[in-house]
């Protein structure tokens, strides 16, 4: 299965990576690790945090004051991305180029490093004088060409081709003013614009967090736990896939990645339970795609949306809650009806691990709880991700059964320390004292009892406890302590794991080390897509094309809002068939979203701003609209990468699988229209919460789920027994009309559902 999975991964990702010799593989690993180190030191401001720590101890280490500006860090990261991309991805996907790194690859690596590091060196001077010289122009165009080539190798032809079209238009519009183009697309914005900035500042931290959770088996735990709960029930494996993939979406944020992790387990189980390959292969992609819509960790594009809209990410995840619940409710309803239609039964309980085992290990999910709380609390997203990574490392060590130790005791220690870590400065000293008492208690127990031994679990726990206690005694800010717990957690795990002689300890060392490398490698395609998208954004804003295209769309729609929304949907879906979600969102948010915004900006429902921010409600709703359909492109034929992954794993027909995927994800295709026309469903758009408003939002939510239920009955044609075609047509029409959420159609929807239920009972 492993070899087949590797083939599927390469085919789905449309990429073939080289098998590098050890020396060059070490170069790739070094570049990946350097990205992480540079991010931690200078993006997360860890150098300042450590300087502050030592300064409070009366020790001043001046070198820790070394700092680089964001543009310089982005330039360094891009240089490392060039190294990874040109080594791993050949110029042509043929055996000759796959087996050996060519001279041209080495030349491109050197040129890429030169173009990136020149920006690194040049930026401080440029910021003072704001002048552009001939050398800037040369390196600027070199960087642009290399970004396009690296993107072509890693992602394919479509995105670079689109970027090239925009670039040619920008060059012509600028009157072949090379200086202006290089300044805008290299020195100021373009490559290093908002998309790449967001990837570097925020998304990399979540990629690292997700890579570690995957390495330590959190995805396997979630999937097996859900299977254990739902497996013995009718359609259990499919329902487990829906829930586990939704939960894994909070970690991965990638449709195809979710399919290739949870799907390797759930799809064979679904087939074993009796589902046809075309249904088993469709359920997993639909559930996995929804992961990018599911808070707290949504797709990378959501972080860019926060920057574009000027609304904090923690607010956007609140806005996404109801749509995500509706999406998964719709999927679940379809699966339930399909299961009953097929007459499937549950699988024997003995096929699954006992639920007691998973309940005993429930604390493994603590990092996801921590990151959710931290994000909702308003802690900076990258700090939330890194701090949760520290907790994940500690929890992972505690969960190792092969390392002796009283598990409940260690779990209690982790929970208490985590809670105390989030306390403010006003409670610093008492909290520090409590932590010291906990640490001393563990030492005493290690000396006097057999519940605690001087082993890896003990060492890791003591390091975390005393680190947090030190931060509290020095009155460090909560964010500083959280950041330290994550970064030092990596260091602790590497040191203790390296010295460990147990299999569990060695596995943790490997997981920590490989996660750092995996994060760098995984981020390559995302970073390149963001850099390319930044070029498109740069051209659109430099030329003013962003405004004219928006007005052109409005003119084409003739002022009809529904037609304009449908055009925006089609634009997003078509673009998403060959362009990664991040680049898709950047383009559609700059072209289609403003057009939709302008069409409704004067409407009283939309003209108000999101409470507490200057962002118009219409703009928020428009951005969410194109964001959703950009993600659903992964399910939409003819490309449908996530559906392709599911069909490949299930061994089913691609077109049937993709058709089923669209069918099961119906809530994703209809929902955005409902949310746009009823923006209160985003919750953060409500001007003032009153009982009346709360009831109205609740009505919208329940009505939307009822619509999805009726549509699922109409499309599957089954409710305890087959339903006649004419009734299915009527139910389908009612469901679509009910999408207006007007009380009369909703009343008819309710009556139809009740009628179906009563009819099924009588017969």
XYZ file of C-alpha atoms in Angstrom:
763
model
C 0.000 0.000 0.000
C 2.872 2.383 0.827
C 4.358 2.133 -2.687
C 0.948 2.618 -4.313
C 0.279 5.617 -2.077
C 3.570 7.198 -3.122
C 2.633 6.795 -6.791
C -0.799 8.276 -6.157
C 0.665 11.226 -4.262
C 3.029 12.048 -7.095
C 0.347 11.740 -9.746
C -2.185 13.802 -7.830
C 0.274 16.540 -7.005
C 1.233 16.595 -10.683
C 4.824 16.439 -9.538
C 7.732 14.051 -9.777
C 10.510 14.736 -7.365
C 14.059 13.533 -7.731
C 15.550 10.828 -5.586
C 18.611 12.758 -4.563
C 21.968 11.314 -3.500
C 22.662 11.615 0.263
C 24.810 14.763 -0.021
C 22.217 16.698 -2.013
C 19.392 15.357 0.156
C 21.286 16.791 3.121
C 21.423 20.145 1.316
C 17.623 20.063 0.950
C 17.243 19.134 4.612
C 19.602 21.938 5.637
C 17.638 24.465 3.557
C 14.352 23.256 5.082
C 15.740 23.494 8.620
C 17.222 26.946 7.925
C 13.781 28.177 6.895
C 12.448 27.037 10.260
C 15.354 28.516 12.215
C 15.157 31.882 10.454
C 11.375 31.968 10.914
C 11.648 31.219 14.633
C 14.490 33.637 15.320
C 13.408 36.661 13.325
C 9.758 36.275 12.307
C 8.565 35.011 15.681
C 11.029 37.405 17.388
C 12.495 34.602 19.456
C 15.849 36.408 19.682
C 14.129 39.303 21.440
C 12.293 36.895 23.767
C 15.548 35.186 24.779
C 17.285 38.570 25.174
C 14.409 39.672 27.432
C 14.764 36.452 29.450
C 18.485 36.919 30.071
C 18.097 40.660 30.615
C 15.675 39.977 33.458
C 18.332 37.701 34.933
C 20.837 40.566 34.761
C 22.702 39.091 31.782
C 22.900 41.139 28.594
C 23.783 39.234 25.433
C 23.980 41.963 22.801
C 24.117 39.586 19.851
C 20.530 38.609 20.642
C 19.527 42.133 19.632
C 20.341 41.168 16.055
C 17.185 41.604 14.043
C 16.133 41.586 10.413
C 13.134 43.259 8.847
C 10.268 41.198 7.454
C 11.294 41.840 3.838
C 14.794 40.554 4.568
C 13.493 37.390 6.213
C 11.150 36.781 3.279
C 14.082 37.192 0.899
C 16.134 34.637 2.845
C 13.208 32.187 2.907
C 12.733 32.579 -0.850
C 16.419 31.803 -1.366
C 16.041 28.529 0.560
C 12.847 27.752 -1.373
C 14.817 28.131 -4.617
C 17.417 25.648 -3.344
C 14.762 23.075 -2.437
C 12.701 23.593 -5.608
C 15.540 23.396 -8.143
C 17.049 20.339 -6.464
C 13.811 18.382 -5.953
C 11.912 19.268 -9.135
C 13.542 18.567 -12.517
C 13.244 20.859 -15.515
C 11.451 18.090 -17.428
C 9.586 15.136 -15.924
C 11.663 12.498 -17.677
C 13.873 9.775 -16.245
C 17.107 11.387 -17.391
C 16.336 14.548 -15.422
C 14.742 12.708 -12.508
C 17.814 10.582 -11.879
C 20.448 13.309 -11.911
C 20.693 16.984 -11.042
C 21.694 18.849 -14.197
C 24.160 21.716 -14.598
C 21.265 24.074 -15.336
C 19.788 23.264 -11.913
C 22.978 24.290 -10.120
C 23.117 27.498 -12.153
C 19.510 28.320 -11.288
C 20.169 27.647 -7.588
C 23.096 30.086 -7.607
C 21.083 32.699 -9.507
C 18.138 32.203 -7.144
C 20.327 32.664 -4.088
C 21.879 35.757 -5.673
C 18.488 37.333 -6.482
C 17.088 36.588 -3.019
C 20.157 37.543 -0.998
C 20.621 40.734 -3.024
C 17.166 41.813 -1.841
C 18.198 40.823 1.693
C 21.309 43.035 1.471
C 19.700 45.888 -0.453
C 16.535 46.376 1.588
C 17.861 48.509 4.520
C 19.489 51.005 2.113
C 16.480 51.073 -0.195
C 14.173 51.865 2.725
C 16.236 54.969 3.524
C 16.719 56.432 0.030
C 13.883 54.740 -1.904
C 16.003 54.814 -5.064
C 16.206 52.200 -7.805
C 19.380 51.485 -9.768
C 20.205 49.304 -12.740
C 21.396 46.435 -10.529
C 17.996 46.410 -8.782
C 16.296 46.040 -12.147
C 18.555 43.145 -13.194
C 18.086 41.219 -9.958
C 14.376 42.090 -9.904
C 13.654 40.527 -13.285
C 15.931 37.614 -12.462
C 13.871 36.927 -9.315
C 10.599 37.153 -11.272
C 11.803 34.697 -13.941
C 13.119 32.258 -11.328
C 9.854 32.360 -9.346
C 7.957 31.485 -12.520
C 10.341 28.636 -13.374
C 10.340 27.192 -9.850
C 6.527 27.409 -9.757
C 6.279 25.680 -13.145
C 8.446 22.829 -11.909
C 6.677 22.391 -8.578
C 3.049 23.103 -9.487
C 2.705 22.922 -13.257
C 2.257 25.213 -16.251
C -1.118 26.801 -15.531
C -0.271 29.263 -12.743
C 2.995 30.516 -14.336
C 1.152 30.958 -17.645
C -1.536 33.074 -15.971
C 1.146 35.123 -14.188
C 3.013 35.630 -17.475
C -0.121 36.969 -19.175
C -0.599 39.475 -16.364
C 3.100 40.415 -16.461
C 3.009 41.079 -20.214
C -0.017 43.309 -19.724
C 1.736 45.105 -16.850
C 4.888 45.681 -18.913
C 2.845 47.128 -21.781
C 0.727 49.277 -19.456
C 3.881 50.642 -17.780
C 5.233 51.670 -21.167
C 8.148 49.266 -20.821
C 9.377 51.212 -17.815
C 11.589 48.446 -16.433
C 12.585 50.458 -13.382
C 8.996 50.949 -12.272
C 8.153 47.289 -12.831
C 11.181 46.013 -10.904
C 10.532 48.448 -8.066
C 6.884 47.453 -7.717
C 7.177 43.705 -8.263
C 10.512 43.044 -6.522
C 11.478 45.783 -4.102
C 8.085 46.981 -2.854
C 5.335 44.428 -3.447
C 4.893 41.711 -6.045
C 6.902 38.647 -5.036
C 7.198 39.884 -1.459
C 3.638 41.174 -1.209
C 0.832 40.151 1.142
C 0.484 36.499 -0.021
C 4.169 35.663 0.558
C 4.208 37.771 3.736
C 1.288 35.801 5.161
C 2.876 32.486 4.192
C 6.098 33.471 5.930
C 4.563 35.071 9.005
C 1.613 32.801 9.748
C 1.144 29.789 7.518
C 4.607 28.276 8.003
C 3.954 28.000 11.756
C 0.793 25.996 11.058
C 2.541 23.844 8.456
C 5.146 23.025 11.108
C 2.440 22.343 13.709
C 0.511 20.117 11.289
C 3.651 18.265 10.161
C 4.491 17.386 13.757
C 0.976 16.216 14.613
C 0.984 14.001 11.530
C 4.396 12.563 12.413
C 3.404 11.671 15.975
C 0.210 9.984 14.783
C -2.532 12.409 15.831
C -4.284 11.864 12.491
C -4.212 8.102 13.039
C -5.537 8.544 16.578
C -8.451 10.713 15.402
C -9.358 8.390 12.548
C -9.168 5.201 14.596
C -11.097 6.799 17.455
C -13.946 7.836 15.159
C -13.926 4.418 13.505
C -14.117 2.792 16.934
C -17.175 4.895 17.813
C -19.071 4.711 14.525
C -17.716 1.512 12.966
C -20.249 -0.904 14.509
C -23.146 1.306 13.357
C -24.701 1.212 9.874
C -22.438 3.185 7.554
C -20.024 3.690 10.412
C -16.780 3.883 8.398
C -18.226 6.587 6.119
C -19.565 8.640 9.010
C -16.260 8.225 10.808
C -14.502 9.492 7.681
C -16.670 12.615 7.661
C -15.950 13.462 11.291
C -12.281 12.451 11.395
C -11.495 14.300 8.163
C -13.236 17.378 9.497
C -11.142 17.208 12.654
C -7.973 16.573 10.650
C -8.809 19.667 8.634
C -8.105 21.636 11.789
C -4.520 20.435 11.456
C -3.745 20.023 7.780
C -5.734 22.637 5.883
C -5.166 20.750 2.616
C -7.826 18.751 0.763
C -5.540 16.310 -1.000
C -3.265 15.903 2.035
C -6.293 15.004 4.164
C -7.432 12.404 1.624
C -3.992 10.837 1.513
C -3.743 10.596 5.314
C -7.172 9.646 6.666
C -8.261 8.133 3.342
C -5.658 5.369 3.409
C -7.469 4.010 6.458
C -11.114 5.024 5.960
C -11.565 4.200 2.260
C -10.575 0.507 2.561
C -12.829 0.239 5.628
C -15.749 1.789 3.724
C -15.267 -0.693 0.909
C -15.091 -3.516 3.437
C -18.362 -2.275 4.946
C -20.034 -2.606 1.543
C -19.749 0.834 -0.056
C -19.060 0.805 -3.814
C -15.631 2.267 -4.738
C -17.238 5.341 -6.346
C -19.017 6.184 -3.082
C -16.139 5.280 -0.746
C -13.801 7.313 -2.947
C -16.171 10.308 -2.890
C -16.970 10.481 0.817
C -13.366 11.016 1.898
C -12.565 13.891 -0.545
C -15.779 15.705 0.367
C -15.025 15.415 4.073
C -11.361 16.313 3.586
C -12.074 19.356 1.420
C -14.275 20.734 4.158
C -11.197 20.750 6.380
C -10.109 24.021 4.753
C -13.443 25.539 5.799
C -13.266 24.189 9.346
C -11.991 26.399 12.181
C -9.671 26.803 13.966
C -7.022 26.108 11.297
C -8.523 26.810 7.900
C -6.769 26.846 4.539
C -3.781 29.125 3.954
C -6.000 31.491 1.963
C -7.937 32.334 5.152
C -4.822 33.976 6.611
C -4.435 36.074 3.462
C -8.113 36.996 3.740
C -7.486 38.343 7.230
C -4.761 40.621 5.835
C -6.819 41.760 2.845
C -9.890 42.546 4.952
C -8.092 43.994 7.961
C -10.051 41.644 10.231
C -8.084 39.498 12.741
C -7.915 35.797 12.001
C -9.605 34.942 15.303
C -12.674 36.836 14.075
C -12.674 35.068 10.721
C -12.744 31.646 12.359
C -15.864 32.739 14.256
C -17.384 33.845 10.952
C -16.648 30.409 9.481
C -18.273 28.358 12.260
C -21.884 28.133 11.019
C -20.942 27.554 7.347
C -18.568 24.756 8.404
C -21.232 23.109 10.578
C -23.751 23.339 7.747
C -21.271 21.854 5.271
C -20.559 18.817 7.432
C -24.212 18.417 8.380
C -25.074 18.295 4.688
C -22.382 15.687 4.012
C -23.503 13.602 6.982
C -27.150 13.655 5.853
C -26.216 12.468 2.371
C -24.058 9.664 3.737
C -26.790 8.558 6.141
C -29.348 8.291 3.321
C -26.886 6.552 0.983
C -26.112 4.039 3.724
C -29.794 3.248 4.214
C -30.374 3.090 0.470
C -27.597 0.528 0.114
C -28.910 -1.426 3.131
C -25.504 -1.545 4.797
C -24.976 -2.832 8.318
C -22.355 -2.058 10.915
C -19.119 -3.977 11.260
C -18.413 -6.258 14.243
C -17.031 -4.454 17.294
C -14.070 -6.825 17.509
C -12.662 -5.290 14.300
C -11.851 -2.098 16.196
C -9.809 -1.119 19.212
C -11.879 -0.678 22.394
C -13.198 2.842 22.984
C -11.668 2.762 26.480
C -8.200 2.862 24.923
C -8.985 6.055 23.025
C -10.673 7.684 26.004
C -7.551 6.980 28.067
C -5.493 8.721 25.382
C -7.939 11.587 24.852
C -5.354 14.068 26.110
C -3.515 13.598 22.775
C -6.025 16.117 21.378
C -4.923 18.758 23.915
C -2.764 20.651 21.339
C -5.832 21.168 19.123
C -7.784 22.460 22.125
C -4.904 24.789 23.024
C -4.584 26.221 19.517
C -8.350 26.771 19.347
C -8.456 28.592 22.685
C -5.360 30.633 21.840
C -6.731 31.734 18.467
C -10.176 32.631 19.797
C -8.524 34.452 22.689
C -6.789 36.695 20.169
C -3.207 35.490 20.548
C -1.252 36.031 17.309
C -1.833 33.000 15.041
C 1.847 32.057 14.670
C 2.394 32.299 18.446
C -0.706 30.141 18.990
C 0.647 27.521 16.572
C 4.132 27.452 18.104
C 2.842 27.301 21.686
C 0.500 24.438 20.761
C 3.468 22.701 19.194
C 5.214 22.779 22.587
C 2.186 21.181 24.246
C 2.005 18.622 21.412
C 5.624 17.637 22.034
C 5.070 17.222 25.763
C 1.849 15.248 25.254
C 3.532 13.036 22.658
C 6.299 12.081 25.110
C 3.761 11.366 27.862
C 1.716 9.131 25.533
C 4.630 6.753 24.863
C 3.579 3.488 26.539
C 7.046 1.969 26.137
C 8.510 4.618 28.454
C 7.548 3.812 32.093
C 5.567 6.336 34.103
C 2.202 6.831 35.773
C 0.233 8.159 32.799
C -2.636 9.895 34.673
C -0.124 11.697 36.884
C 1.833 13.035 33.915
C -1.372 13.986 32.084
C -2.549 15.942 35.144
C 0.837 17.690 35.228
C 0.543 18.685 31.560
C -3.021 19.959 31.990
C -2.259 22.018 35.100
C 0.912 23.520 33.611
C -0.912 24.379 30.381
C -3.689 26.173 32.256
C -1.171 28.067 34.394
C 0.831 29.047 31.325
C -2.104 31.120 30.041
C -2.417 33.172 33.236
C -1.535 36.880 33.205
C 1.269 38.785 34.912
C -0.897 39.726 37.898
C -0.786 36.092 39.042
C 2.843 35.478 38.040
C 4.436 34.819 41.434
C 1.748 32.489 42.882
C 1.702 30.572 39.589
C 5.499 30.263 39.658
C 5.350 28.908 43.195
C 2.680 26.344 42.233
C 4.808 25.169 39.301
C 7.857 24.811 41.519
C 5.817 22.743 43.972
C 4.657 20.490 41.108
C 8.253 20.074 39.943
C 9.522 19.277 43.440
C 6.675 16.815 43.942
C 7.735 14.954 40.778
C 11.347 14.830 42.007
C 10.287 13.469 45.409
C 8.027 10.877 43.762
C 10.872 9.826 41.456
C 13.089 9.230 44.512
C 10.518 7.580 46.775
C 7.987 5.790 44.540
C 7.808 3.717 41.375
C 5.133 5.943 39.790
C 7.781 8.340 38.515
C 11.155 7.245 37.222
C 14.207 9.203 36.145
C 13.515 8.723 32.446
C 12.511 10.692 29.333
C 8.972 11.482 30.518
C 10.365 12.875 33.746
C 13.089 14.962 32.075
C 10.753 16.482 29.483
C 8.151 17.298 32.138
C 10.704 18.921 34.449
C 12.145 21.018 31.613
C 8.705 22.329 30.632
C 7.603 22.985 34.212
C 10.736 24.899 35.208
C 10.795 26.835 31.931
C 7.241 28.112 32.503
C 7.990 28.750 36.187
C 11.083 30.790 35.251
C 9.038 32.859 32.825
C 6.444 33.547 35.518
C 9.028 34.532 38.170
C 10.598 36.942 35.662
C 7.173 38.482 34.907
C 7.432 37.710 31.219
C 4.416 38.344 29.033
C 2.058 35.442 28.370
C 2.923 35.495 24.654
C 6.645 35.299 25.444
C 6.159 32.261 27.686
C 3.974 30.571 25.076
C 6.586 31.186 22.388
C 9.378 29.892 24.625
C 7.418 26.738 25.447
C 7.094 25.928 21.750
C 10.646 26.701 20.649
C 12.355 25.219 23.708
C 9.980 22.264 23.412
C 11.569 21.462 20.044
C 15.026 21.784 21.577
C 14.068 19.669 24.620
C 12.627 16.937 22.398
C 15.711 16.818 20.187
C 18.122 16.669 23.159
C 16.186 14.144 25.245
C 15.335 12.075 22.161
C 18.935 12.046 20.956
C 20.124 10.778 24.363
C 17.258 8.289 24.711
C 17.924 4.588 24.489
C 14.254 3.529 24.231
C 12.338 2.991 20.994
C 9.779 5.597 22.051
C 12.477 8.174 22.706
C 14.175 7.517 19.373
C 10.801 7.775 17.624
C 10.196 11.179 19.231
C 13.621 12.425 18.170
C 12.912 11.271 14.631
C 9.415 12.815 14.639
C 10.731 16.186 15.833
C 13.645 16.256 13.403
C 11.609 15.008 10.435
C 8.822 17.502 11.176
C 11.235 20.397 10.746
C 12.354 19.015 7.396
C 8.818 18.120 6.312
C 7.579 21.645 7.104
C 10.261 23.172 4.882
C 9.601 20.765 2.019
C 5.822 21.009 2.282
C 5.893 24.791 2.340
C 7.815 24.946 -0.957
C 4.791 24.666 -3.252
C 2.658 26.889 -1.015
C 5.350 29.577 -0.862
C 5.907 29.513 -4.620
C 2.160 29.734 -5.266
C 2.027 32.727 -2.923
C 4.995 34.433 -4.628
C 3.336 33.929 -8.034
C 0.015 35.179 -6.704
C 1.842 38.219 -5.352
C 3.039 39.014 -8.877
C -0.564 38.917 -10.114
C -1.676 41.114 -7.223
C 1.171 43.522 -7.992
C 0.220 43.848 -11.656
C -3.480 44.251 -10.846
C -2.821 47.096 -8.394
C 0.022 48.706 -10.393
C -2.079 48.971 -13.546
C -5.459 49.643 -11.934
C -6.743 46.551 -13.721
C -8.287 45.338 -10.480
C -10.872 48.128 -10.646
C -11.644 47.931 -14.366
C -12.062 44.139 -14.322
C -14.472 44.415 -11.418
C -16.623 46.945 -13.254
C -16.459 44.806 -16.400
C -17.931 41.868 -14.489
C -20.723 44.060 -13.133
C -21.516 45.244 -16.676
C -21.558 41.675 -17.992
C -24.020 40.689 -15.260
C -26.240 43.630 -16.181
C -26.597 44.558 -12.517
C -28.210 41.196 -11.691
C -26.766 40.067 -8.336
C -27.599 36.369 -8.772
C -25.994 36.309 -12.222
C -22.939 38.130 -10.876
C -22.591 35.613 -8.031
C -22.883 32.736 -10.499
C -20.186 34.309 -12.684
C -17.933 34.733 -9.646
C -18.578 31.082 -8.720
C -17.728 29.820 -12.219
C -14.622 32.037 -12.328
C -13.432 30.649 -8.976
C -14.132 27.029 -9.911
C -12.440 27.216 -13.310
C -9.430 29.030 -11.897
C -9.191 26.510 -9.048
C -8.960 23.599 -11.447
C -5.366 24.426 -12.256
C -4.291 26.919 -9.630
C -3.652 26.196 -5.921
C -6.263 27.530 -3.501
C -3.997 30.313 -2.270
C -3.343 31.784 -5.722
C -6.973 31.180 -6.684
C -8.197 33.210 -3.731
C -5.729 36.053 -4.374
C -6.915 36.422 -7.979
C -10.640 36.056 -7.311
C -10.525 38.291 -4.237
C -8.935 41.052 -6.331
C -11.139 40.635 -9.408
C -14.453 38.959 -8.574
C -14.903 39.962 -4.919
C -14.711 43.752 -5.577
C -17.261 43.350 -8.373
C -19.671 41.565 -6.037
C -18.960 44.168 -3.348
C -19.699 47.081 -5.686
C -22.971 45.486 -6.757
C -24.392 45.549 -3.212
C -22.360 48.266 -1.485
C -25.308 50.684 -1.394
C -27.723 48.103 -0.022
C -28.535 48.886 3.669
C -27.979 45.229 4.602
C -24.376 45.386 3.395
C -23.342 49.030 3.742
C -22.621 48.736 7.486
C -19.153 47.750 8.669
C -18.162 44.679 10.657
C -18.527 45.852 14.285
C -15.184 47.076 15.585
C -13.579 47.258 12.131
C -13.763 49.435 9.029
C -14.402 46.438 6.759
C -17.813 46.619 5.024
C -20.015 43.577 5.542
C -20.456 43.337 1.773
C -16.695 42.965 1.289
C -16.414 40.260 3.978
C -19.294 38.306 2.425
C -17.821 38.659 -1.087
C -14.409 37.409 0.010
C -15.893 34.409 1.803
C -17.951 33.643 -1.311
C -14.954 33.319 -3.638
C -12.913 31.638 -0.888
C -15.445 28.798 -0.603
C -15.649 28.119 -4.333
C -11.887 28.247 -4.747
C -11.686 25.392 -2.252
C -14.557 23.439 -3.826
C -12.621 23.399 -7.097
C -10.776 20.417 -5.592
C -14.032 18.463 -5.937
C -15.323 19.888 -9.210
C -14.718 17.985 -12.467
C -12.945 17.820 -14.821
C -9.783 18.212 -12.663
C -11.033 17.620 -9.078
C -7.697 16.696 -7.473
C -9.211 15.614 -4.150
C -11.809 13.456 -5.921
C -9.033 11.996 -8.060
C -7.129 11.095 -4.899
C -10.229 9.381 -3.506
C -10.931 7.452 -6.710
C -7.287 6.351 -6.935
C -7.284 5.063 -3.361
C -10.684 3.372 -3.802
C -9.935 1.955 -7.249
C -13.153 3.434 -8.647
C -14.131 5.332 -11.775
C -12.965 8.944 -11.558
C -16.018 10.555 -13.199
C -18.512 8.662 -11.059
C -16.458 9.468 -7.959
C -16.242 13.163 -8.868
C -19.992 13.301 -9.598
C -20.742 11.768 -6.205
C -18.325 14.233 -4.587
C -20.207 17.204 -6.030
C -23.481 15.630 -4.922
C -22.389 15.026 -1.329
C -20.826 18.501 -1.097
C -24.039 20.190 -2.199
C -24.106 22.250 1.014
C -20.800 23.734 -0.083
C -22.172 24.807 -3.466
C -25.489 26.234 -2.244
C -24.374 27.492 1.155
C -22.275 30.472 -0.047
C -25.320 31.963 -1.793
C -27.293 31.689 1.444
C -24.528 33.202 3.587
C -24.003 36.065 1.155
C -27.683 36.987 1.112
C -27.970 36.447 4.882
C -24.653 37.849 6.195
C -25.752 37.602 9.829
C -24.810 33.926 9.560
C -21.179 35.049 9.734
C -21.957 36.082 13.346
C -19.254 38.791 13.511
C -21.405 40.894 11.164
C -24.209 41.278 13.720
C -24.331 44.910 14.839
C -25.957 44.202 18.184
C -27.016 40.896 19.666
C -30.601 40.854 20.909
C -32.969 37.919 21.521
C -34.666 38.728 18.208
C -31.389 38.671 16.270
C -30.258 35.453 17.984
C -33.545 33.739 17.074
C -33.254 34.975 13.480
C -29.738 33.567 13.111
C -30.893 30.294 14.692
C -33.774 30.198 12.191
C -31.358 30.726 9.298
C -29.124 27.918 10.560
C -31.920 25.379 11.111
C -33.671 26.337 7.855
C -30.467 25.827 5.868
C -29.950 22.355 7.347
C -33.583 21.452 6.578
C -33.021 22.563 2.978
C -29.976 20.327 2.761
C -31.968 17.444 4.215
C -34.748 17.794 1.646
C -32.234 18.124 -1.189
C -30.377 15.032 0.006
C -33.674 13.088 -0.041
C -34.426 14.413 -3.530
C -30.998 13.601 -4.960
C -30.508 10.172 -3.360
C -34.160 9.365 -4.083
C -34.522 7.454 -0.860
C -36.034 7.727 2.610
C -36.544 4.260 4.103
C -37.838 3.358 0.633
C -37.359 4.642 -2.927
C -39.105 7.940 -3.758
C -40.932 8.532 -7.055
C -39.163 10.690 -9.656
C -41.873 13.365 -9.797
C -41.653 13.832 -6.031
C -37.871 14.064 -6.242
C -38.183 16.859 -8.807
C -40.668 18.729 -6.603
C -38.482 18.298 -3.511
C -35.427 19.464 -5.441
C -37.224 22.570 -6.702
C -38.530 23.328 -3.203
C -35.052 22.966 -1.771
C -33.595 25.416 -4.270
C -36.377 27.945 -3.731
C -35.982 27.449 0.014
C -32.410 28.756 -0.309
C -33.962 32.229 -0.106
C -34.826 31.303 3.518
C -38.182 33.003 3.041
C -40.662 31.635 5.621
C -43.173 30.359 3.037
C -40.750 28.106 1.091
C -39.207 26.954 4.364
C -42.655 26.040 5.660
C -43.198 23.989 2.493
C -39.797 22.344 3.010
C -40.788 21.365 6.559
C -44.150 20.013 5.379
C -42.438 18.004 2.633
C -40.011 16.411 5.088
C -42.834 15.614 7.501
C -44.848 14.146 4.636
C -41.973 11.900 3.592
C -41.501 10.704 7.175
C -45.208 9.950 7.661
C -45.445 8.238 4.289
C -42.439 6.056 5.124
C -43.947 5.094 8.489
C -47.307 4.108 7.008
C -45.763 1.955 4.332
